[in-house]
Short mmCIF file of N, CA and C in Angstrom, two decimals:
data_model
loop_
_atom_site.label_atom_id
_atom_site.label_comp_id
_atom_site.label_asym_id
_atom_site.label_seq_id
_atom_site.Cartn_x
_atom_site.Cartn_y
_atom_site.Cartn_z
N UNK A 1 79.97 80.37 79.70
CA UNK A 1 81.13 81.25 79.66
C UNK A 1 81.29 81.99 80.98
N UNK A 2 80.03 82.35 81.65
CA UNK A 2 80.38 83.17 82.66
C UNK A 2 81.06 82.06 83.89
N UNK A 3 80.69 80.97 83.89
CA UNK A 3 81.21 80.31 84.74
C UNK A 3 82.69 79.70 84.97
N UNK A 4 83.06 79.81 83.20
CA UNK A 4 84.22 79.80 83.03
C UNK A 4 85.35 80.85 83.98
N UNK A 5 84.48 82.08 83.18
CA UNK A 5 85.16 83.43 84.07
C UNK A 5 85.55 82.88 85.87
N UNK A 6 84.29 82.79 86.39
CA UNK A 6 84.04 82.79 87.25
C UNK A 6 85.12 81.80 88.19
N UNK A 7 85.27 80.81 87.53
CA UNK A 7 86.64 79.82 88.26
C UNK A 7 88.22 80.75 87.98
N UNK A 8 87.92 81.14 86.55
CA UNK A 8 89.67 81.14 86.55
C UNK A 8 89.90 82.41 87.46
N UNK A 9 88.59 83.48 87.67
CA UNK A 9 89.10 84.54 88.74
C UNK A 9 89.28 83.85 90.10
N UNK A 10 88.58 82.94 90.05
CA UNK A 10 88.74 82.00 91.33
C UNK A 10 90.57 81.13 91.88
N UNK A 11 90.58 80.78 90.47
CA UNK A 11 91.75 80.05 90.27
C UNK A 11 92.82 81.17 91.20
N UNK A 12 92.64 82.11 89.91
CA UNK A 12 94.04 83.30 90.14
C UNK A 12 93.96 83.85 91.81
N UNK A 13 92.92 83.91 92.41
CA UNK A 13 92.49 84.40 93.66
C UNK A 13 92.93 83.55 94.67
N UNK A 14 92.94 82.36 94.47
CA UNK A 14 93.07 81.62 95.34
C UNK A 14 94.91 81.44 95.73
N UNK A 15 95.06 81.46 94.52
CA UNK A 15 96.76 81.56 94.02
C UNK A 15 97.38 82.67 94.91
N UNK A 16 96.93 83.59 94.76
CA UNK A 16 97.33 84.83 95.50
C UNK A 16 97.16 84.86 96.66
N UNK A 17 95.77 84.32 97.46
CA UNK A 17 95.63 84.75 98.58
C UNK A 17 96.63 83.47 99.72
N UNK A 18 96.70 81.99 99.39
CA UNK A 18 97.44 81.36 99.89
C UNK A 18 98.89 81.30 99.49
N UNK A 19 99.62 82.20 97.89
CA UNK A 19 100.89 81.96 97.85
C UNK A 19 101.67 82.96 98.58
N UNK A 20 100.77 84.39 98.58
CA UNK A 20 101.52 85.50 98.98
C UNK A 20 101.35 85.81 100.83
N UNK A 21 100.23 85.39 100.99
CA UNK A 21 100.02 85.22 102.81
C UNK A 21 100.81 84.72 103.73
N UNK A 22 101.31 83.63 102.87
CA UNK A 22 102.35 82.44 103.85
C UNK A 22 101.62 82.07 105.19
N UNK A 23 100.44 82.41 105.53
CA UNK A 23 99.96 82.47 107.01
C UNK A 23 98.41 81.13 106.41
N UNK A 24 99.16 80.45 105.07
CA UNK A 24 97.60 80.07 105.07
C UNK A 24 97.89 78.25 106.53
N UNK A 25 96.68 77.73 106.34
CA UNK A 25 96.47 76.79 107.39
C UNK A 25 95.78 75.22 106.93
N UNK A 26 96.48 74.44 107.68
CA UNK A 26 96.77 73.04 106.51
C UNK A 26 95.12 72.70 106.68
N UNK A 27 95.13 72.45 105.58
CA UNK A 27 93.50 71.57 105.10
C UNK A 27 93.88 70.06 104.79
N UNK A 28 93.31 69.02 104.90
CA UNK A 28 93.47 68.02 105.36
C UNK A 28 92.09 67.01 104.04
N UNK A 29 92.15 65.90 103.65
CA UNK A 29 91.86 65.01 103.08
C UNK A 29 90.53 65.34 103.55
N UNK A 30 89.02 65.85 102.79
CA UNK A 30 88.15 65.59 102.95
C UNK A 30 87.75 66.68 104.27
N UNK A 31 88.33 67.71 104.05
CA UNK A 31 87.80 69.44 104.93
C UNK A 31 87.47 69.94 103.87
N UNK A 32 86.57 70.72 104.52
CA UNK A 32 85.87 71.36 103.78
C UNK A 32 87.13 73.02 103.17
N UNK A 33 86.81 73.51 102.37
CA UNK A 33 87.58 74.87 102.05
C UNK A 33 87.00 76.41 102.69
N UNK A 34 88.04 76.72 103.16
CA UNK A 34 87.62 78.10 103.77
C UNK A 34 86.71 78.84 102.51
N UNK A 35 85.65 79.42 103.26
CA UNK A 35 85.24 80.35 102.61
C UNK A 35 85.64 81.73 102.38
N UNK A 36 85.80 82.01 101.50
CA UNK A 36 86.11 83.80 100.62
C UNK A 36 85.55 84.44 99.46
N UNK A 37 86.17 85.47 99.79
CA UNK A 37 84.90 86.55 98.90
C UNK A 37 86.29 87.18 97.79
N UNK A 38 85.99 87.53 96.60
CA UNK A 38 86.59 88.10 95.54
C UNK A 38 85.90 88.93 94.60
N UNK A 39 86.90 89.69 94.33
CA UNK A 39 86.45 90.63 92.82
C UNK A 39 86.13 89.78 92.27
N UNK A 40 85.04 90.16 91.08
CA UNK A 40 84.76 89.01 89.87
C UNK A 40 85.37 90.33 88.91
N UNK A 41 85.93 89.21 87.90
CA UNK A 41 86.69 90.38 86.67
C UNK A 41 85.28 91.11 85.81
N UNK A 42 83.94 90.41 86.07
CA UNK A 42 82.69 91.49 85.40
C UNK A 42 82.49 92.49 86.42
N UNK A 43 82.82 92.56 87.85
CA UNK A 43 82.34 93.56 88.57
C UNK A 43 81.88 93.09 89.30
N UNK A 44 81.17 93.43 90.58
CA UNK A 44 80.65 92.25 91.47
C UNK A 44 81.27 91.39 92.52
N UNK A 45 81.20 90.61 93.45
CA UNK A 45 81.78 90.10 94.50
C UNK A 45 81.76 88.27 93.56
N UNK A 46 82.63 87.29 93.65
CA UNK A 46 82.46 86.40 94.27
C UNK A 46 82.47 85.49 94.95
N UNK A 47 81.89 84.52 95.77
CA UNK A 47 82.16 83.48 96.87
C UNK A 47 82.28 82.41 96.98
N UNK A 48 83.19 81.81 97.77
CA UNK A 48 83.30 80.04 96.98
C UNK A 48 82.32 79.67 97.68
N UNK A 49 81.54 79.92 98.63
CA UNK A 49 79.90 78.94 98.83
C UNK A 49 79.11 79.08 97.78
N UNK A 50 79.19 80.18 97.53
CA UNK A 50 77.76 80.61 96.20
C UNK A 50 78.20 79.69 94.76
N UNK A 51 79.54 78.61 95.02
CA UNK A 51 79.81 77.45 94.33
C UNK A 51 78.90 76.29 94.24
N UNK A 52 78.49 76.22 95.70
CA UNK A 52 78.52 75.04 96.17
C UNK A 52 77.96 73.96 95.25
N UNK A 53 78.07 72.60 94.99
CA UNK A 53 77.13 72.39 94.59
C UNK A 53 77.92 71.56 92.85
N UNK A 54 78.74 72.86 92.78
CA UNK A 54 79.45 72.96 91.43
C UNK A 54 80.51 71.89 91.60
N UNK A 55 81.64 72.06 90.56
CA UNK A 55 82.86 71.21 90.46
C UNK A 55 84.01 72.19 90.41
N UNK A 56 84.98 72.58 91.04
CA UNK A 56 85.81 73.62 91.19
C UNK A 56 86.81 72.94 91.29
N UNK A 57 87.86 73.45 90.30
CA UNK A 57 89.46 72.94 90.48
C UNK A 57 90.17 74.22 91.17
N UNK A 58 90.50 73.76 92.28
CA UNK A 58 91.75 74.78 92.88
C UNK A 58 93.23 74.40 92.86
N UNK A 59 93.77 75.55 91.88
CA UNK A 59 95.47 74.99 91.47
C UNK A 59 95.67 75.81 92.24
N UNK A 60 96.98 75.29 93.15
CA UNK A 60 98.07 76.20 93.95
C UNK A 60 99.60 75.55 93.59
N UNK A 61 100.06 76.77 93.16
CA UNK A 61 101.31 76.67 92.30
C UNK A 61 102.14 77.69 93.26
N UNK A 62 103.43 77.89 93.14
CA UNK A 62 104.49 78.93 93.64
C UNK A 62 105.28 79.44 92.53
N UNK A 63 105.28 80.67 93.21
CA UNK A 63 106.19 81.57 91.75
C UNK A 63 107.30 81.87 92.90
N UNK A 64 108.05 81.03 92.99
CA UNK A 64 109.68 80.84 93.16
C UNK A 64 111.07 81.24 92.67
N UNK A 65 111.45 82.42 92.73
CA UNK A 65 112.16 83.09 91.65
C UNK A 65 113.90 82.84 92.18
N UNK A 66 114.06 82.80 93.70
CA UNK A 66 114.96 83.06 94.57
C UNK A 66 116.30 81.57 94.33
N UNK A 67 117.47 81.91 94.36
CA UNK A 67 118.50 80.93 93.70
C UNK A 67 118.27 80.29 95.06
N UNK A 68 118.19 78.78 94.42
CA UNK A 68 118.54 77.59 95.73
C UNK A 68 120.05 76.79 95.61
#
């Protein structure tokens, strides 16, 4: 369970820090992922190295509200 936690704060974090930045930087087929640090929703820091090892899905979605 905690690991559960542990991605979807990941998930939502990741969401935020590349949808709302606009400054993020192209990653490419087989690069490695920047490393970062986050709130964990128990309290605590966490880091996507302190992953490593694991299986991590990173969704990046856009919340697009603006008429095209």
């Amino acid at each position: 369970m905690r690991s559960k936690n542990a991605i979807c704060t990941l998930l939502v974090a990741i969401s935020i820090v590349f949808g709302a930045s606009g400054t993020a930087r192209a990653i490419g087929l087989g690069d490695k992922a920047p490393d970062f640090e986050l709130d964990s929703t128990k309290g605590g820091k966490l880091k996507l190295s302190s992953l490593k090892g694991k299986n991590v899905l990173i969704n990046f979605y856009v919340l697009d509200f603006s008429p095209t």
